[in-house]
Coordinates of C-alpha atoms in Angstrom, one line a residue:
X1 CA -0.5 -2.5 -13.7
X2 CA 2.5 -3.3 -15.6
X3 CA 3.2 -4.8 -19.3
X4 CA 5.2 -7.5 -18.9
X5 CA 9.2 -6.5 -20.0
X6 CA 8.5 -3.8 -21.5
X7 CA 11.1 -1.3 -18.9
X8 CA 14.1 -4.1 -20.1
X9 CA 12.9 -3.0 -23.6
X10 CA 13.5 0.6 -23.3
X11 CA 16.1 1.0 -21.3
X12 CA 17.6 -1.7 -23.1
X13 CA 17.5 1.0 -26.1
X14 CA 17.6 4.3 -24.1
X15 CA 17.0 6.3 -27.0
X16 CA 13.4 6.5 -26.6
X17 CA 13.9 9.3 -24.0
X18 CA 14.5 12.5 -24.0
X19 CA 16.8 15.2 -21.3
X20 CA 14.0 17.1 -18.8
X21 CA 14.6 19.5 -16.5
X22 CA 10.9 19.5 -13.9
X23 CA 11.1 22.3 -12.6
X24 CA 8.2 25.6 -12.1
X25 CA 5.6 22.3 -13.5
X26 CA 2.6 20.8 -11.8
X27 CA 3.3 16.5 -11.6
X28 CA 1.0 14.0 -10.9
X29 CA 2.6 11.9 -9.1
X30 CA 1.9 7.1 -8.9
X31 CA 1.6 7.1 -5.4
X32 CA 2.1 3.3 -5.2
X33 CA 5.4 3.9 -7.4
X34 CA 6.5 5.9 -5.3
X35 CA 6.3 5.4 -2.2
X36 CA 7.6 1.6 -3.1
X37 CA 10.6 3.6 -4.8
X38 CA 11.6 5.9 -1.8
X39 CA 10.8 2.2 0.7
X40 CA 13.7 0.5 -0.9
X41 CA 16.1 3.0 0.1
X42 CA 19.8 1.1 -0.1
X43 CA 20.5 0.8 3.4
X44 CA 16.4 0.2 4.5
X45 CA 16.7 -2.8 6.6
X46 CA 14.0 -5.7 5.7
X47 CA 13.9 -8.4 8.6
X48 CA 13.1 -6.5 11.5
X49 CA 9.7 -5.2 10.3
X50 CA 10.1 -1.2 8.9
X51 CA 11.7 1.8 10.0
X52 CA 8.8 3.7 9.8
X53 CA 10.2 7.1 10.9
X54 CA 13.4 6.9 8.6
X55 CA 10.2 6.3 5.6
X56 CA 8.6 9.8 6.7
X57 CA 11.5 11.3 6.6
X58 CA 12.6 10.1 2.6
X59 CA 9.2 10.8 2.1
X60 CA 9.4 14.7 3.5
X61 CA 13.1 14.6 1.6
X62 CA 11.0 14.4 -1.3
X63 CA 8.6 16.8 -1.3
X64 CA 10.8 19.0 -0.2
X65 CA 12.9 18.6 -3.4
X66 CA 10.4 18.7 -5.5
X67 CA 8.8 22.6 -4.3
X68 CA 12.3 23.4 -4.2
X69 CA 12.1 23.4 -8.0
X70 CA 8.5 24.8 -7.9
X71 CA 6.9 22.0 -8.5
X72 CA 3.4 20.9 -7.5
X73 CA 2.4 17.4 -6.7
X74 CA 0.0 15.8 -6.6
X75 CA -0.2 12.2 -5.5
X76 CA -2.9 10.0 -7.1
X77 CA -3.0 6.2 -5.2
X78 CA -4.2 2.8 -5.9
X79 CA -7.9 2.1 -4.0
X80 CA -9.0 -2.1 -3.9
X81 CA -9.5 -4.5 -6.7
X82 CA -12.4 -3.3 -8.9
X83 CA -15.3 -5.4 -8.4
X84 CA -14.4 -7.6 -11.2
X85 CA -11.7 -8.2 -10.3
X86 CA -9.7 -8.3 -12.8
X87 CA -6.5 -9.0 -11.9
X88 CA -7.0 -12.1 -9.1
X89 CA -4.2 -14.0 -10.0
X90 CA -1.7 -11.5 -11.0
X91 CA -2.3 -10.7 -6.9
X92 CA -1.7 -14.0 -5.6
X93 CA 1.6 -14.8 -7.8
X94 CA 2.9 -11.6 -5.9
X95 CA 1.9 -13.1 -2.8
X96 CA 3.6 -15.9 -3.6
X97 CA 6.5 -13.5 -4.3
X98 CA 6.7 -12.1 -1.7
X99 CA 6.6 -15.1 0.4
X100 CA 9.0 -16.2 -0.8
X101 CA 11.1 -13.1 0.0
X102 CA 9.9 -13.5 3.1
X103 CA 10.8 -16.8 3.4
X104 CA 14.7 -15.9 2.9
X105 CA 14.3 -12.9 5.1
X106 CA 13.8 -15.3 8.3
X107 CA 16.5 -17.4 6.8
X108 CA 18.9 -14.1 6.2
X109 CA 19.4 -14.9 2.4
X110 CA 18.9 -11.2 1.2
X111 CA 16.1 -9.7 -0.8
X112 CA 13.1 -6.9 -0.5
X113 CA 9.9 -7.1 1.0
X114 CA 7.6 -4.2 1.7
X115 CA 6.5 -3.5 5.7
X116 CA 3.8 -4.0 6.7
X117 CA 2.7 -0.5 7.6
X118 CA 4.6 1.7 4.6
X119 CA 1.1 2.5 3.6
X120 CA -0.5 3.9 5.6
X121 CA 2.4 6.3 6.4
X122 CA 2.8 7.0 3.2
X123 CA -0.3 8.8 4.0
X124 CA -0.3 10.1 7.4
X125 CA 3.0 11.9 5.6
X126 CA 1.3 13.0 2.5
X127 CA -0.8 14.6 5.1
X128 CA 1.0 16.3 7.4
X129 CA 3.8 17.6 4.5
X130 CA 0.2 19.1 2.6
X131 CA 0.8 17.0 -0.6
X132 CA -2.5 17.3 -1.8
X133 CA -3.1 13.5 -2.5
X134 CA -6.2 11.0 -3.7
X135 CA -7.3 7.0 -2.9
X136 CA -8.5 5.4 -6.2
X137 CA -11.9 3.6 -6.0
X138 CA -9.6 0.8 -8.1
X139 CA -6.3 0.5 -10.2
X140 CA -5.6 4.6 -10.5
X141 CA -3.7 4.4 -13.8
X142 CA -6.6 5.0 -16.2
X143 CA -7.8 8.4 -13.6
X144 CA -3.5 9.6 -13.6
X145 CA -3.7 9.5 -17.3
X146 CA -6.5 11.2 -18.1
X147 CA -5.9 13.6 -15.0
X148 CA -2.4 14.9 -16.7
X149 CA -3.4 15.1 -20.1
X150 CA -6.1 16.9 -18.6
X151 CA -3.5 19.4 -16.6
X152 CA -0.6 19.0 -20.2
X153 CA 1.9 17.9 -16.6
X154 CA 4.2 14.5 -16.8
X155 CA 2.8 11.4 -15.1
X156 CA 5.7 10.1 -12.1
X157 CA 6.2 6.4 -12.0
X158 CA 7.8 3.7 -12.1
X159 CA 5.2 1.4 -13.9
X160 CA 5.8 0.0 -17.5
X161 CA 1.8 1.1 -18.9
X162 CA 2.8 4.9 -18.8
X163 CA 4.3 3.6 -22.0
X164 CA 1.6 2.8 -24.0
X165 CA -0.6 5.9 -22.9
X166 CA -1.5 8.7 -25.0
X167 CA 0.1 11.0 -22.9
X168 CA 0.5 14.8 -23.4
X169 CA 2.9 15.8 -21.0
X170 CA 5.0 12.5 -21.2
X171 CA 6.2 9.8 -18.7
X172 CA 9.6 10.6 -16.4
X173 CA 10.5 7.3 -14.9
X174 CA 10.8 7.6 -11.2
X175 CA 14.4 5.9 -11.9
X176 CA 15.1 8.6 -14.0
X177 CA 13.9 11.5 -11.7
X178 CA 17.0 12.6 -10.0
X179 CA 15.2 14.5 -6.3
X180 CA 18.5 13.6 -4.7
X181 CA 20.7 15.8 -7.6
X182 CA 18.8 18.7 -7.3
X183 CA 20.9 21.9 -9.8
X184 CA 20.4 25.2 -10.5
X185 CA 20.1 27.0 -13.4
X186 CA 22.6 29.3 -14.7
X187 CA 21.5 33.3 -15.0
X188 CA 19.9 35.9 -12.4
X189 CA 17.0 34.4 -13.0
X190 CA 17.5 30.5 -13.1
X191 CA 15.9 28.6 -11.0
X192 CA 16.2 24.4 -9.3
X193 CA 15.1 21.7 -11.8
X194 CA 15.0 17.8 -11.0
X195 CA 17.4 16.3 -13.5
X196 CA 14.6 14.0 -15.7
X197 CA 14.2 12.0 -18.2
X198 CA 11.2 11.1 -20.3
X199 CA 10.4 8.7 -21.9
X200 CA 9.1 10.4 -26.0
X201 CA 6.2 7.2 -27.3
X202 CA 7.0 9.6 -30.7
X203 CA 10.5 8.5 -30.4
X204 CA 9.1 4.5 -29.9
X205 CA 6.7 4.6 -32.3
X206 CA 9.5 6.2 -35.0
X207 CA 11.2 3.6 -34.7
X208 CA 8.8 0.4 -35.2
X209 CA 7.8 1.7 -38.8
X210 CA 6.5 4.7 -38.3
X211 CA 3.7 2.8 -35.9
X212 CA 0.5 4.2 -35.0
X213 CA 0.2 5.4 -31.5
X214 CA -3.2 4.5 -30.9
X215 CA -1.9 0.3 -31.8
X216 CA 0.2 0.5 -28.5
X217 CA -2.9 -0.1 -26.6
X218 CA -3.2 -3.4 -28.3
X219 CA 0.8 -3.6 -28.3
X220 CA 0.6 -3.8 -24.7
X221 CA -2.5 -6.6 -24.1
X222 CA -0.8 -9.0 -26.7
X223 CA 2.2 -8.7 -25.1
X224 CA 0.4 -9.4 -21.6
X225 CA 0.5 -7.2 -18.4
X226 CA -2.2 -7.8 -15.2
X227 CA -5.3 -8.0 -16.9
X228 CA -4.4 -10.7 -19.6
X229 CA -1.9 -13.4 -19.7
X230 CA -0.3 -14.1 -23.3
X231 CA -2.1 -18.4 -22.9
X232 CA -4.6 -16.7 -24.6
X233 CA -2.5 -15.8 -28.3
X234 CA 0.2 -18.5 -28.0
X235 CA -1.3 -20.1 -31.4
X236 CA -1.3 -16.7 -32.4
X237 CA 2.4 -15.9 -32.0
X238 CA 3.0 -20.2 -33.1
X239 CA 1.4 -19.5 -36.3
X240 CA 2.6 -15.3 -37.1
X241 CA 5.7 -14.8 -39.2
X242 CA 7.1 -11.4 -36.9
X243 CA 10.1 -9.8 -38.7
X244 CA 13.3 -10.8 -37.9
X245 CA 11.5 -13.9 -35.2
X246 CA 10.8 -14.6 -33.0
X247 CA 13.6 -16.5 -31.1
X248 CA 13.6 -18.3 -27.5
X249 CA 16.6 -18.4 -25.4
X250 CA 18.7 -15.4 -25.0
X251 CA 17.4 -12.4 -25.5
X252 CA 14.2 -14.3 -27.1
X253 CA 11.5 -12.0 -25.0
X254 CA 12.8 -9.3 -26.9
X255 CA 12.7 -9.8 -30.0
X256 CA 9.3 -11.6 -29.6
X257 CA 8.5 -7.5 -28.6
X258 CA 10.9 -5.8 -31.1
X259 CA 8.7 -8.3 -34.3
X260 CA 5.2 -8.0 -32.7
X261 CA 5.8 -4.1 -33.2
X262 CA 7.2 -4.4 -36.7
X263 CA 4.3 -6.5 -37.5
X264 CA 2.0 -4.6 -35.6
X265 CA 3.6 -1.1 -37.8
X266 CA 1.8 -2.3 -41.1
X267 CA -1.7 -1.5 -40.4
X268 CA -3.8 2.3 -40.5
X269 CA -5.0 1.1 -36.7
X270 CA -6.5 -1.5 -34.1
X271 CA -8.9 -2.4 -35.4
X272 CA -7.6 -3.8 -38.9
X273 CA -5.1 -5.7 -36.4
X274 CA -7.9 -7.9 -34.5
X275 CA -8.9 -8.7 -37.7
X276 CA -5.6 -9.8 -38.7
X277 CA -4.6 -11.3 -35.5
X278 CA -8.2 -13.6 -35.7
X279 CA -7.1 -14.8 -38.5
X280 CA -4.3 -16.6 -37.3
X281 CA -7.2 -18.2 -34.4
X282 CA -10.3 -21.1 -35.0
X283 CA -12.9 -20.0 -36.1
X284 CA -14.8 -20.9 -32.6
X285 CA -12.0 -18.8 -30.7
X286 CA -12.7 -15.7 -32.8
X287 CA -14.8 -13.5 -31.5
X288 CA -14.2 -14.3 -27.9
X289 CA -11.1 -13.2 -28.5
X290 CA -11.5 -10.4 -30.4
X291 CA -13.9 -9.0 -26.7
X292 CA -11.4 -9.9 -24.9
X293 CA -8.6 -7.5 -26.4
X294 CA -11.2 -4.9 -27.3
X295 CA -12.6 -5.1 -23.7
X296 CA -8.5 -5.2 -22.1
X297 CA -7.6 -2.2 -25.0
X298 CA -10.2 -0.1 -23.0
X299 CA -7.8 0.0 -19.4
X300 CA -5.4 2.8 -21.4
X301 CA -8.8 4.9 -22.7
X302 CA -9.2 7.7 -20.6
X303 CA -11.8 6.8 -17.4
X304 CA -14.7 8.6 -16.5
X305 CA -13.0 10.3 -13.2
X306 CA -12.6 13.1 -13.4
X307 CA -9.2 13.9 -10.5
X308 CA -10.3 17.4 -10.9
X309 CA -13.0 18.1 -9.6
X310 CA -11.1 15.9 -6.6
X311 CA -8.4 18.6 -5.8
X312 CA -10.5 21.5 -6.8
X313 CA -13.5 20.8 -4.5
X314 CA -12.9 17.8 -2.6
X315 CA -15.8 15.7 -4.9
X316 CA -14.8 11.6 -5.8
X317 CA -17.2 10.7 -8.5
X318 CA -17.5 7.0 -9.7
X319 CA -19.7 5.3 -12.2
X320 CA -18.2 1.7 -11.3
X321 CA -18.6 2.7 -7.2
X322 CA -22.6 3.8 -7.8
X323 CA -23.2 0.4 -9.4
X324 CA -21.2 -1.1 -7.2
X325 CA -23.8 0.6 -4.1
X326 CA -21.0 2.0 -2.0
X327 CA -22.3 4.5 0.0
X328 CA -20.9 8.2 -0.6
X329 CA -19.7 7.9 2.9
X330 CA -17.5 5.8 2.1
X331 CA -16.5 6.7 -1.3
X332 CA -15.1 10.2 -0.4
X333 CA -13.5 8.5 3.5
X334 CA -11.9 6.5 1.1
X335 CA -10.9 9.4 -1.9
X336 CA -9.1 10.8 1.1
X337 CA -7.0 8.5 2.3
X338 CA -9.3 7.8 5.7
X339 CA -9.9 4.0 4.7
X340 CA -8.2 2.1 3.8
X341 CA -8.3 -0.8 -0.3
X342 CA -8.2 -3.4 2.3
X343 CA -11.8 -2.3 3.4
X344 CA -13.0 -1.6 0.0
X345 CA -12.2 -5.1 -1.2
X346 CA -14.2 -6.5 1.7
X347 CA -17.2 -4.5 1.0
X348 CA -17.5 -5.2 -2.8
X349 CA -15.6 -8.2 -3.0
X350 CA -16.0 -10.4 0.5
X351 CA -11.8 -10.5 -0.3
X352 CA -8.8 -10.0 1.6
X353 CA -5.6 -10.6 1.0
X354 CA -3.1 -10.2 4.0
X355 CA 0.6 -9.4 3.3
X356 CA 3.4 -11.4 4.8
X357 CA 6.2 -10.8 7.0
X358 CA 9.4 -11.6 7.6
X359 CA 7.7 -13.9 10.3
X360 CA 8.5 -17.6 11.9
X361 CA 7.4 -20.1 8.7
X362 CA 6.3 -22.7 11.2
X363 CA 4.2 -21.3 13.0
X364 CA 0.3 -19.8 12.0
X365 CA 0.3 -16.6 10.4
X366 CA 0.7 -13.4 12.1
X367 CA -2.2 -12.3 11.1
X368 CA -4.6 -15.1 13.0
X369 CA -3.5 -13.1 15.9
X370 CA -5.3 -10.3 14.4
X371 CA -8.5 -12.2 13.4
X372 CA -10.9 -11.5 15.8
X373 CA -10.3 -7.3 15.1
X374 CA -10.8 -8.7 11.2
X375 CA -14.2 -10.6 11.9
X376 CA -15.9 -7.3 13.9
X377 CA -14.4 -4.9 10.7
X378 CA -16.0 -7.5 8.6
X379 CA -19.4 -7.5 10.8
X380 CA -19.7 -3.9 9.8
X381 CA -19.3 -3.9 6.7
X382 CA -20.9 -6.5 5.3
X383 CA -24.0 -6.9 8.6
X384 CA -27.4 -8.7 7.5
X385 CA -30.4 -6.4 7.6
X386 CA -33.2 -8.0 9.9
X387 CA -36.1 -7.2 8.5
X388 CA -37.9 -10.4 7.5
X389 CA -40.8 -9.2 6.4
X390 CA -40.2 -9.4 2.3
X391 CA -37.2 -11.8 3.1
X392 CA -37.9 -15.7 2.2
X393 CA -37.2 -18.3 4.2
X394 CA -34.0 -19.5 3.4
X395 CA -33.0 -15.5 4.3
X396 CA -34.5 -15.6 7.8
X397 CA -31.8 -17.8 8.8
X398 CA -29.6 -14.3 9.5
X399 CA -26.1 -16.3 8.8
X400 CA -23.8 -13.8 9.1
X401 CA -21.6 -13.4 6.0
X402 CA -18.1 -15.1 5.3
X403 CA -15.3 -13.2 3.7
X404 CA -12.5 -14.9 1.5
X405 CA -8.9 -14.1 3.1
X406 CA -5.6 -15.3 1.3
X407 CA -3.1 -15.7 3.7
X408 CA 0.0 -17.7 4.2
X409 CA 0.0 -21.7 5.6
X410 CA 3.8 -22.1 6.0
X411 CA 5.3 -21.5 3.2
X412 CA 2.0 -21.1 0.8
X413 CA 0.3 -19.2 0.3
X414 CA -3.9 -20.4 0.3
X415 CA -7.3 -18.8 1.3
X416 CA -9.9 -19.5 4.4
X417 CA -13.8 -18.8 4.4
X418 CA -13.7 -16.5 8.2
X419 CA -16.7 -15.5 9.6
X420 CA -18.2 -12.1 10.0
X421 CA -18.7 -11.2 14.2
X422 CA -22.2 -10.9 15.6
X423 CA -22.2 -6.9 16.4
X424 CA -24.0 -5.9 18.8
X425 CA -27.4 -5.0 19.5
X426 CA -26.8 -0.6 18.5
X427 CA -24.8 -2.6 15.7
X428 CA -27.7 -4.6 14.5
X429 CA -30.8 -2.1 14.6
X430 CA -31.8 -1.5 10.5
X431 CA -32.0 2.5 11.6
X432 CA -28.0 2.0 11.0
X433 CA -27.4 -0.1 8.0
X434 CA -23.5 0.7 6.3
X435 CA -24.4 3.8 5.0
X436 CA -25.4 5.6 8.3
X437 CA -22.8 4.0 10.5
X438 CA -21.6 7.3 11.0
X439 CA -25.3 8.2 12.9
X440 CA -24.4 5.7 15.1
X441 CA -23.4 7.8 18.4
X442 CA -20.2 8.2 18.5
X443 CA -19.8 6.8 22.4
X444 CA -21.4 3.8 21.0
X445 CA -18.6 2.9 18.0
X446 CA -15.7 3.9 20.4
X447 CA -17.4 1.3 23.2
X448 CA -17.5 -1.4 20.4
X449 CA -13.3 -0.5 19.2
X450 CA -12.6 -0.8 22.6
X451 CA -14.4 -4.0 24.0
X452 CA -13.1 -5.6 20.7
X453 CA -9.7 -4.4 21.5
X454 CA -11.1 -6.0 25.4
X455 CA -10.3 -3.2 26.8
X456 CA -12.0 -0.6 28.7
X457 CA -12.0 3.2 28.9
X458 CA -10.5 3.6 32.5
X459 CA -7.7 2.1 31.7
X460 CA -6.8 3.5 29.5
X461 CA -7.3 8.2 29.8
X462 CA -3.8 8.4 32.6
X463 CA -2.4 7.6 28.6
X464 CA -1.5 10.5 26.6
X465 CA -4.6 10.4 24.2
X466 CA -2.3 9.4 21.0
X467 CA -1.1 6.7 22.7
X468 CA -4.3 5.4 23.3
X469 CA -5.1 3.2 20.5
X470 CA -1.4 1.7 20.5
X471 CA -1.7 0.9 24.4
X472 CA -5.2 -1.0 23.5
X473 CA -3.5 -2.7 20.9
X474 CA -1.1 -3.9 23.2
X475 CA -3.1 -5.5 26.0
X476 CA -5.0 -7.1 22.7
X477 CA -1.8 -8.4 22.1
X478 CA -0.1 -9.4 24.9
X479 CA -4.1 -11.4 25.7
X480 CA -4.7 -13.3 22.4
X481 CA -0.2 -13.8 20.7
X482 CA 0.2 -17.2 20.6
X483 CA 3.1 -18.7 21.5
X484 CA 3.4 -15.6 24.8
X485 CA 4.6 -12.5 24.9
X486 CA 8.0 -12.2 26.6
X487 CA 8.0 -9.4 29.6
X488 CA 11.2 -8.7 27.5
X489 CA 9.4 -8.6 24.4
X490 CA 6.7 -6.1 26.2
X491 CA 9.4 -3.6 27.7
X492 CA 11.3 -3.5 24.3
X493 CA 7.9 -2.7 22.6
X494 CA 7.3 0.3 25.6
X495 CA 10.3 2.0 25.1
X496 CA 10.7 2.1 21.6
X497 CA 7.0 4.1 22.2
X498 CA 8.7 6.5 25.0
X499 CA 11.9 7.0 22.2
X500 CA 9.2 7.9 19.7
X501 CA 7.2 10.6 21.7
X502 CA 10.1 11.7 23.3
X503 CA 11.6 12.6 20.2
X504 CA 8.3 14.2 19.4
X505 CA 8.7 16.6 22.2
X506 CA 12.1 17.4 20.9
X507 CA 11.9 17.6 17.5
X508 CA 8.7 19.5 17.0
X509 CA 8.1 21.1 21.0
X510 CA 3.7 22.2 21.9
X511 CA 4.9 26.2 21.8
X512 CA 2.6 26.0 24.9
X513 CA 4.8 24.4 27.2
X514 CA 8.1 25.2 28.3
X515 CA 10.7 22.7 27.1
X516 CA 11.5 20.6 30.7
X517 CA 16.0 21.1 29.9
X518 CA 15.6 17.4 31.4
X519 CA 13.9 16.0 27.8
X520 CA 16.8 16.9 25.6
X521 CA 19.5 15.7 28.3
X522 CA 17.9 12.5 28.2
X523 CA 17.4 12.6 24.0
X524 CA 21.4 13.2 23.8
X525 CA 21.7 10.4 26.3
X526 CA 19.7 8.2 24.0
X527 CA 21.3 9.1 20.8
X528 CA 24.3 8.5 22.3
X529 CA 23.6 5.3 23.6
X530 CA 22.0 4.5 19.9
X531 CA 25.3 5.6 18.7
X532 CA 27.1 2.7 20.2
X533 CA 27.5 -0.3 18.4
X534 CA 25.8 -3.3 19.5
X535 CA 28.2 -6.3 20.5
X536 CA 25.5 -8.7 19.6
X537 CA 23.0 -8.2 17.1
X538 CA 21.8 -11.4 15.9
X539 CA 18.2 -12.2 14.4
X540 CA 15.7 -13.6 16.5
X541 CA 13.2 -15.3 14.4
X542 CA 11.0 -15.9 17.5
X543 CA 10.9 -12.3 19.1
X544 CA 10.7 -11.2 15.7
X545 CA 7.5 -13.5 14.7
X546 CA 6.3 -11.6 17.5
X547 CA 6.4 -7.9 16.5
X548 CA 4.8 -9.1 13.3
X549 CA 2.0 -9.9 15.1
X550 CA 1.3 -7.0 17.3
X551 CA 2.1 -4.8 13.8
X552 CA -1.1 -7.4 12.3
X553 CA -2.9 -6.2 15.1
X554 CA -1.7 -2.9 15.7
X555 CA -2.8 -2.2 11.2
X556 CA -6.3 -3.9 12.1
X557 CA -7.1 -1.8 15.0
X558 CA -6.5 1.4 13.2
X559 CA -8.7 0.3 10.2
X560 CA -11.6 -0.9 12.4
X561 CA -11.0 2.9 14.1
X562 CA -11.1 4.5 11.1
X563 CA -14.4 3.0 9.8
X564 CA -15.7 3.5 13.4
X565 CA -14.7 7.3 11.9
X566 CA -12.3 7.6 14.9
X567 CA -13.0 7.2 17.7
X568 CA -9.7 7.1 19.6
X569 CA -6.4 9.3 17.8
X570 CA -4.5 7.9 15.0
X571 CA -0.8 7.6 16.2
X572 CA 1.8 8.7 14.5
X573 CA 3.3 5.6 12.9
X574 CA 6.7 7.2 12.1
X575 CA 7.2 7.7 15.8
X576 CA 5.6 4.9 16.9
X577 CA 7.7 1.6 15.2
X578 CA 10.6 1.1 14.3
X579 CA 12.1 -2.6 13.9
X580 CA 15.6 -2.0 14.0
X581 CA 15.5 -0.1 17.1
X582 CA 12.8 -2.7 18.9
X583 CA 15.4 -5.8 18.3
X584 CA 17.9 -3.8 19.7
X585 CA 16.0 -3.2 22.3
X586 CA 15.3 -6.6 22.7
X587 CA 19.1 -8.0 22.3
X588 CA 19.8 -5.6 24.8
X589 CA 17.3 -6.3 27.4
X590 CA 18.5 -10.2 27.4
X591 CA 21.9 -8.9 28.5
X592 CA 21.6 -5.4 30.2
X593 CA 18.1 -5.1 32.2
X594 CA 19.3 -1.9 32.7
X595 CA 18.3 -0.4 29.4
X596 CA 15.0 -0.2 31.4
X597 CA 16.6 2.8 32.2
X598 CA 17.4 4.5 29.6
X599 CA 15.2 7.4 30.0
X600 CA 15.2 8.1 33.8
X601 CA 16.4 11.1 33.1
X602 CA 13.5 12.5 32.1
X603 CA 11.1 12.7 34.8
X604 CA 8.6 12.7 31.9
X605 CA 9.2 9.9 29.8
X606 CA 9.9 7.6 32.7
X607 CA 6.3 8.1 33.7
X608 CA 5.5 7.6 30.6
X609 CA 7.3 4.5 30.4
X610 CA 6.0 2.7 34.1
X611 CA 1.8 3.7 33.0
X612 CA 2.1 2.2 29.5
X613 CA 3.9 -0.8 31.5
X614 CA 1.4 -0.9 34.6
X615 CA -1.5 -0.4 31.7
X616 CA -0.3 -3.3 29.8
X617 CA 0.2 -5.4 32.7
X618 CA -2.9 -5.1 34.5

């Protein structure tokens, strides 16, 4: 969520914060805020599709700093959009903003855009580091607040809604959390700490009144957040006399916030304040607005989900998910980060957003390449029962369900209705509805994955198991991409994958395998090559579009693999895709084809490259 203008309002005054030394404590972290913050590093490249290795290193360093200060982190991630889909207008508006940013980046005018697989790379990094995390059924804010209050510890986020929640341990904005400047306390018993600032709701309310903390949710709702717009209350703001006015123009937004806080301070609690708000509205509007305000204030009430149970025994119980008939195994997999929010949105809402990348806006969306994979995902989630005994004649047509996809059409956001795929007989069997999908034999699930990607297991068997899914996805990408993939684009992609594999065996060698000297020599040569200044660093938009298509195919390949219970190993994204590297390799292959021999000093890596190339070309 987020309260419009509140972060700027609070930051501008500064007096509402106290200095805090974060150490020897539990810390509840808003995962979505954290991965956005780490992703937007000052030196990050946003044009070339993401450097997931550098991102994963930043995640590792962040949690390393917490560990040095004896801080026990618990990460909570947003899930789907929720059964009521109340944020849809906000999400459409954000998608349009991201589309404008992507267009600006494609033209070289700068901007920031979260790379497509950042969330997946973040979840993988948390798993590798052993950081406890949970992915909620829907919006995570109330569950974050509930868990932090249960433990009496701070919340770390960048979401202005946490200025409004009543938090026993306080709210630390990530913008004031100096994890890169860990300090040591003086004295023999001194322990490292992270310098931070903590928002004080007491100071904030004392400054405007005193104002009852119980009125802060009404303040947030009246000012407008992700769930409610201001339009419904414009009549109130046009008639009421707020203290110190409600000026327009420069500073007007903050003056309205200040005026509203001071106006609310005259009331003992929300019920009295709501009654006074309604006096300014027409009689026929009052009950509808009362209901809207009261419902929206509940967004700041404690959640009925007890995340402590999940972190203690792995049990995630959620009433909203139960009402939506989500199978328990799906909810468990979602909570453990083994299914993406995309899947739950398709299942509950029959609606998905396809995130834009820096691609050629004159061409069809890069996501269109992966449409057949998405259709199989939709088919698995929404397949119609073949038990027609009690079905009405209209339901006996076995018409395939459709899903509404929000994607770009040139430079605008459009929605398209996509039909789910018809599935093979094993998956249409009424013995195996969605809640029993994991009972379908694994060979059948693997066959569906491979058939969707258009490969046979015998093709990819010579490839290391953790690279079989990317290899199968690459075969699919070559078959479905429009325009067709250029040979140098394919070679650049495979060389990038080999470089990640070389880095893996060098940095994390298998203790059961004797390290080969030629691998470390080849890796040092590769690092020296990377250090050389690139003579031609032009940005090739058509190549970028092609690599975007590959990432879209990989994303949906990952989601389908997860939904089928991972019949193929999941690849490590931090070793798999480095956008700046693949673009550089592509540029150099055009002018110096000898770059293809970059890894010939390592017989193992040279062999891997040839096996990948032969598999994909065949």
